Amino acid sequence: MSIEAGWPQAYGRIVRDSVESTNAEAIRLAPTLTQPTWILSHHQTAARGRSGREWASPKGNFAATLVMKPTGTAGWASLRSFMAANAVFETLALHVRRSRLSLKWPNDVLLDNGKVAGILLESASLGDRIEWLAIGIGVNLSHTPGGVRDAAFPPVAVGEAIDVETFLTELAGFYATEEAILTEFGFTPIREKWLRHAARLGEVITARTQTDEITGRFETVNEAGHLVLSTPHGERRIAAADVYF
Ligand SMILES: O=C(O)CCCC[C@@H]1SC[C@@H]2NC(=O)N[C@@H]21
């Protein structure tokens, strides 16, 4: 483990050539870790996406998981998906024009309206106490994954050979800033920053939950991180869904 200049203090870093999934690796290592730790792998053989989907993770694309033992409730810990999305946005903005980037609730990053990055949170709790949280982040840097899984948001890539270890150092720095903001000021400024980059804010969008499809005006994301839509039947607050424009 070599730590380079610019790496945020208090965070560990593990780099692997190939693993099944950096989230699986993070969960395996969680009991032994004494500090929040980033696990980067140059290649994943069984990367996982949200809702049990697969995630293509060829060499040249970015795949890493931050594993930590946060204090507070599981709900509070899950707000870190917005912090991760903000940090990925800022990191990508070092490499492409900011105006090409946007954020899609809950935590996708879009480049020219295609999906360039996805975030998968996994956690374990004991009662209301969270034991560990794994924030898995995949970014299509060099390669556009084949096999369009979501026709509304086809995968896109930055299309540049960006060194993944350099990308991790940049990302870890931005993420550490988000943690500092959460500690000092709470979720409000993080939520406000996320909303400044939100795709389709104020427009009519559709949220598909496991049981329901809700179409309404995208009003905001509330302090719990829930999507708020105004519909002809009143305001709906949605905790988990896939969003379509
Ligand atoms: O479905 C999504 O949008 C989330 C994709 C998350 C993929 C990343 S790649 C690094 C980490 N390891 C995994 O197995 N998944 C996440």
CSV table of C-alpha atoms and ligand atoms in Angstrom, one decimal:
chain,number,residue,atom,x,y,z
A,1,MET,CA,0.0,0.0,0.0
A,2,SER,CA,1.7,3.2,-1.1
A,3,ILE,CA,0.1,6.5,-0.2
A,4,GLU,CA,0.8,9.3,-2.6
A,5,ALA,CA,0.7,13.1,-2.1
A,6,GLY,CA,-2.8,14.5,-1.9
A,7,TRP,CA,-4.2,11.4,-0.2
A,8,PRO,CA,-6.5,12.4,2.7
A,9,GLN,CA,-5.1,11.6,6.1
A,10,ALA,CA,-7.1,9.1,8.2
A,11,TYR,CA,-8.2,7.1,5.2
A,12,GLY,CA,-6.5,3.7,4.3
A,13,ARG,CA,-6.0,2.5,0.8
A,14,ILE,CA,-5.8,-1.0,-0.6
A,15,VAL,CA,-5.2,-1.7,-4.3
A,16,ARG,CA,-5.8,-5.1,-5.9
A,17,ASP,CA,-5.3,-6.3,-9.5
A,18,SER,CA,-8.5,-8.3,-9.7
A,19,VAL,CA,-11.3,-9.2,-7.2
A,20,GLU,CA,-14.9,-10.5,-7.6
A,21,SER,CA,-16.3,-7.3,-6.3
A,22,THR,CA,-14.7,-4.5,-4.3
A,23,ASN,CA,-17.9,-4.3,-2.3
A,24,ALA,CA,-17.6,-8.0,-1.4
A,25,GLU,CA,-13.9,-7.5,-0.6
A,26,ALA,CA,-14.9,-4.5,1.6
A,27,ILE,CA,-17.5,-6.5,3.5
A,28,ARG,CA,-14.9,-9.4,4.0
A,29,LEU,CA,-12.3,-7.0,5.3
A,30,ALA,CA,-14.6,-4.7,7.4
A,31,PRO,CA,-14.1,-6.5,10.7
A,32,THR,CA,-10.4,-6.1,10.5
A,33,LEU,CA,-10.2,-2.4,9.5
A,34,THR,CA,-9.4,0.3,12.0
A,35,GLN,CA,-9.9,3.3,9.8
A,36,PRO,CA,-12.2,4.2,6.8
A,37,THR,CA,-10.5,2.4,3.8
A,38,TRP,CA,-10.7,2.7,0.1
A,39,ILE,CA,-10.4,-0.6,-1.8
A,40,LEU,CA,-9.6,-0.2,-5.5
A,41,SER,CA,-9.4,-3.0,-8.0
A,42,HIS,CA,-8.2,-2.7,-11.5
A,43,HIS,CA,-10.7,-5.4,-12.6
A,44,GLN,CA,-13.7,-7.1,-11.1
A,45,THR,CA,-15.1,-10.4,-12.2
A,46,ALA,CA,-18.5,-10.3,-10.5
A,47,ALA,CA,-19.2,-6.6,-9.8
A,48,ARG,CA,-22.7,-5.9,-8.6
A,49,GLY,CA,-25.0,-3.0,-9.3
A,50,ARG,CA,-28.2,-1.7,-7.7
A,51,SER,CA,-31.3,-4.0,-7.5
A,52,GLY,CA,-29.3,-7.1,-8.1
A,53,ARG,CA,-28.1,-6.0,-11.5
A,54,GLU,CA,-24.7,-6.8,-12.9
A,55,TRP,CA,-22.1,-4.1,-13.4
A,56,ALA,CA,-19.4,-4.5,-16.1
A,57,SER,CA,-16.0,-3.7,-14.8
A,58,PRO,CA,-13.2,-4.0,-17.3
A,59,LYS,CA,-9.6,-2.9,-16.8
A,60,GLY,CA,-9.4,0.8,-17.5
A,61,ASN,CA,-12.7,1.6,-15.8
A,62,PHE,CA,-12.7,2.8,-12.2
A,63,ALA,CA,-14.0,0.4,-9.4
A,64,ALA,CA,-13.6,1.1,-5.8
A,65,THR,CA,-15.4,0.8,-2.4
A,66,LEU,CA,-15.0,3.0,0.6
A,67,VAL,CA,-15.7,0.9,3.7
A,68,MET,CA,-16.3,2.6,7.1
A,69,LYS,CA,-18.0,2.2,10.4
A,70,PRO,CA,-20.0,5.4,10.7
A,71,THR,CA,-21.8,6.5,13.9
A,72,GLY,CA,-25.5,7.2,13.8
A,73,THR,CA,-28.5,5.4,12.4
A,74,ALA,CA,-28.7,3.5,9.1
A,75,GLY,CA,-30.8,6.2,7.6
A,76,TRP,CA,-28.2,8.9,8.4
A,77,ALA,CA,-25.4,6.6,7.1
A,78,SER,CA,-27.3,6.2,3.8
A,79,LEU,CA,-27.1,9.9,3.1
A,80,ARG,CA,-23.5,9.2,2.2
A,81,SER,CA,-24.7,8.1,-1.2
A,82,PHE,CA,-25.3,11.8,-2.0
A,83,MET,CA,-21.8,12.7,-0.7
A,84,ALA,CA,-20.3,10.0,-2.9
A,85,ALA,CA,-22.3,11.3,-5.9
A,86,ASN,CA,-21.1,14.9,-5.2
A,87,ALA,CA,-17.5,13.7,-4.9
A,88,VAL,CA,-17.7,11.7,-8.2
A,89,PHE,CA,-19.2,14.7,-9.9
A,90,GLU,CA,-16.3,16.9,-8.7
A,91,THR,CA,-13.7,14.3,-9.7
A,92,LEU,CA,-15.2,13.9,-13.2
A,93,ALA,CA,-15.3,17.7,-13.5
A,94,LEU,CA,-11.5,17.7,-13.4
A,95,HIS,CA,-11.5,15.6,-16.6
A,96,VAL,CA,-14.6,16.8,-18.6
A,97,ARG,CA,-16.5,20.1,-18.9
A,98,ARG,CA,-18.8,20.4,-15.8
A,99,SER,CA,-21.8,21.4,-18.0
A,100,ARG,CA,-21.7,17.9,-19.5
A,101,LEU,CA,-22.3,16.3,-16.0
A,102,SER,CA,-25.5,16.0,-14.0
A,103,LEU,CA,-26.8,13.9,-11.1
A,104,LYS,CA,-29.8,11.5,-11.2
A,105,TRP,CA,-31.6,10.6,-8.0
A,106,PRO,CA,-30.7,8.7,-6.0
A,107,ASN,CA,-27.0,8.5,-7.0
A,108,ASP,CA,-26.2,8.1,-10.7
A,109,VAL,CA,-23.8,10.4,-12.4
A,110,LEU,CA,-24.7,11.3,-16.0
A,111,LEU,CA,-22.4,12.5,-18.8
A,112,ASP,CA,-24.3,14.0,-21.7
A,113,ASN,CA,-27.4,12.3,-20.2
A,114,GLY,CA,-25.9,8.8,-20.4
A,115,LYS,CA,-24.9,6.9,-17.2
A,116,VAL,CA,-21.1,7.3,-16.6
A,117,ALA,CA,-21.0,6.3,-12.9
A,118,GLY,CA,-23.1,4.2,-10.5
A,119,ILE,CA,-23.0,3.9,-6.7
A,120,LEU,CA,-24.0,1.0,-4.6
A,121,LEU,CA,-24.4,1.2,-0.8
A,122,GLU,CA,-24.4,-1.9,1.3
A,123,SER,CA,-24.5,-2.0,5.1
A,124,ALA,CA,-25.1,-4.1,8.1
A,125,SER,CA,-26.8,-2.9,11.2
A,126,LEU,CA,-27.3,-4.3,14.7
A,127,GLY,CA,-30.6,-2.8,15.9
A,128,ASP,CA,-30.4,0.9,15.0
A,129,ARG,CA,-26.5,0.9,15.1
A,130,ILE,CA,-24.7,0.5,11.8
A,131,GLU,CA,-21.8,-2.0,11.9
A,132,TRP,CA,-20.3,-1.2,8.6
A,133,LEU,CA,-21.1,0.7,5.4
A,134,ALA,CA,-19.6,0.0,2.0
A,135,ILE,CA,-19.9,2.7,-0.7
A,136,GLY,CA,-19.1,1.1,-4.0
A,137,ILE,CA,-18.4,3.3,-6.9
A,138,GLY,CA,-18.0,2.4,-10.6
A,139,VAL,CA,-17.0,4.9,-13.2
A,140,ASN,CA,-16.8,4.2,-16.9
A,141,LEU,CA,-13.5,5.9,-17.7
A,142,SER,CA,-12.0,4.1,-20.7
A,143,HIS,CA,-14.7,1.7,-21.8
A,144,THR,CA,-18.4,1.9,-22.5
A,145,PRO,CA,-19.9,-1.4,-21.2
A,146,GLY,CA,-21.7,-3.3,-23.9
A,147,GLY,CA,-25.3,-4.6,-23.4
A,148,VAL,CA,-27.5,-1.7,-22.7
A,149,ARG,CA,-29.4,-2.6,-19.5
A,150,ASP,CA,-31.3,0.6,-19.2
A,151,ALA,CA,-32.3,2.1,-22.5
A,152,ALA,CA,-33.3,5.4,-20.9
A,153,PHE,CA,-29.8,5.9,-19.6
A,154,PRO,CA,-27.4,4.0,-21.9
A,155,PRO,CA,-23.9,3.6,-20.4
A,156,VAL,CA,-21.4,6.1,-21.6
A,157,ALA,CA,-17.7,6.5,-20.9
A,158,VAL,CA,-15.4,9.5,-20.5
A,159,GLY,CA,-13.4,7.9,-23.3
A,160,GLU,CA,-10.0,8.8,-21.9
A,161,ALA,CA,-7.3,6.7,-20.4
A,162,ILE,CA,-7.3,8.2,-17.0
A,163,ASP,CA,-5.1,6.5,-14.4
A,164,VAL,CA,-7.5,4.8,-12.0
A,165,GLU,CA,-5.2,5.3,-9.0
A,166,THR,CA,-4.9,9.0,-9.7
A,167,PHE,CA,-8.7,9.1,-10.1
A,168,LEU,CA,-9.0,7.5,-6.6
A,169,THR,CA,-6.7,10.0,-5.0
A,170,GLU,CA,-8.8,12.9,-6.5
A,171,LEU,CA,-12.1,11.2,-5.5
A,172,ALA,CA,-10.9,10.4,-2.0
A,173,GLY,CA,-9.9,14.1,-1.5
A,174,PHE,CA,-13.4,15.3,-2.6
A,175,TYR,CA,-15.1,12.6,-0.5
A,176,ALA,CA,-13.1,13.6,2.6
A,177,THR,CA,-14.3,17.2,2.1
A,178,GLU,CA,-17.9,15.9,2.0
A,179,GLU,CA,-17.4,14.1,5.3
A,180,ALA,CA,-15.9,17.2,6.9
A,181,ILE,CA,-19.0,19.2,5.7
A,182,LEU,CA,-21.4,16.6,7.2
A,183,THR,CA,-19.6,16.7,10.5
A,184,GLU,CA,-19.6,20.4,10.7
A,185,PHE,CA,-22.8,21.5,9.1
A,186,GLY,CA,-25.0,18.4,8.7
A,187,PHE,CA,-26.7,17.2,5.5
A,188,THR,CA,-28.2,20.5,4.4
A,189,PRO,CA,-25.2,21.9,2.4
A,190,ILE,CA,-24.6,18.4,0.9
A,191,ARG,CA,-28.2,18.2,-0.3
A,192,GLU,CA,-28.0,21.7,-1.6
A,193,LYS,CA,-24.9,21.0,-3.6
A,194,TRP,CA,-26.4,17.8,-5.0
A,195,LEU,CA,-29.6,19.7,-6.0
A,196,ARG,CA,-27.5,22.3,-7.9
A,197,HIS,CA,-26.3,19.6,-10.2
A,198,ALA,CA,-29.6,17.6,-10.3
A,199,ALA,CA,-30.9,16.5,-13.7
A,200,ARG,CA,-34.5,17.5,-14.5
A,201,LEU,CA,-35.2,19.4,-11.2
A,202,GLY,CA,-38.6,21.2,-11.6
A,203,GLU,CA,-39.6,18.9,-14.5
A,204,VAL,CA,-42.0,16.0,-14.7
A,205,ILE,CA,-40.3,12.7,-14.1
A,206,THR,CA,-41.4,9.1,-13.3
A,207,ALA,CA,-40.2,7.1,-10.3
A,208,ARG,CA,-40.7,3.3,-10.5
A,209,THR,CA,-40.8,1.6,-7.1
A,210,GLN,CA,-41.1,-2.2,-6.6
A,211,THR,CA,-44.9,-1.8,-6.5
A,212,ASP,CA,-45.8,1.5,-8.0
A,213,GLU,CA,-45.1,4.0,-10.8
A,214,ILE,CA,-45.4,7.7,-9.8
A,215,THR,CA,-45.2,10.6,-12.2
A,216,GLY,CA,-44.9,14.1,-10.9
A,217,ARG,CA,-42.9,17.3,-10.8
A,218,PHE,CA,-39.5,16.8,-9.3
A,219,GLU,CA,-39.7,19.3,-6.4
A,220,THR,CA,-36.6,18.5,-4.4
A,221,VAL,CA,-34.8,15.9,-2.3
A,222,ASN,CA,-35.7,16.3,1.3
A,223,GLU,CA,-33.5,16.1,4.5
A,224,ALA,CA,-34.0,12.3,4.6
A,225,GLY,CA,-32.7,12.0,1.0
A,226,HIS,CA,-36.1,11.1,-0.3
A,227,LEU,CA,-37.3,12.2,-3.7
A,228,VAL,CA,-40.2,14.6,-3.5
A,229,LEU,CA,-42.6,14.7,-6.4
A,230,SER,CA,-45.8,16.8,-6.7
A,231,THR,CA,-48.5,14.8,-8.4
A,232,PRO,CA,-52.2,15.5,-9.1
A,233,HIS,CA,-52.9,13.4,-5.9
A,234,GLY,CA,-50.6,15.5,-3.7
A,235,GLU,CA,-47.0,15.4,-2.7
A,236,ARG,CA,-45.2,12.0,-2.7
A,237,ARG,CA,-42.0,11.3,-0.9
A,238,ILE,CA,-40.1,8.3,-2.3
A,239,ALA,CA,-37.4,6.5,-0.4
A,240,ALA,CA,-36.3,4.0,-3.1
A,241,ALA,CA,-37.0,3.8,-6.9
A,242,ASP,CA,-35.6,4.0,-10.3
A,243,VAL,CA,-36.2,7.3,-12.0
A,244,TYR,CA,-37.0,7.9,-15.7
A,245,PHE,CA,-37.2,11.2,-17.5
B,1,LIG,O1,-26.1,-0.1,-10.4
B,1,LIG,C1,-25.5,0.9,-10.1
B,1,LIG,O2,-25.7,1.9,-10.6
B,1,LIG,C2,-24.4,0.8,-9.1
B,1,LIG,C3,-23.1,0.2,-9.7
B,1,LIG,C4,-22.0,0.1,-8.6
B,1,LIG,C5,-20.8,-0.6,-9.2
B,1,LIG,C6,-19.6,-0.5,-8.3
B,1,LIG,S1,-18.1,-0.9,-9.0
B,1,LIG,C7,-17.3,-0.9,-7.5
B,1,LIG,C8,-18.2,-1.5,-6.5
B,1,LIG,N1,-18.1,-3.0,-6.5
B,1,LIG,C9,-19.2,-3.6,-6.9
B,1,LIG,O3,-19.3,-4.8,-7.0
B,1,LIG,N2,-20.1,-2.7,-7.2
B,1,LIG,C10,-19.7,-1.3,-7.0
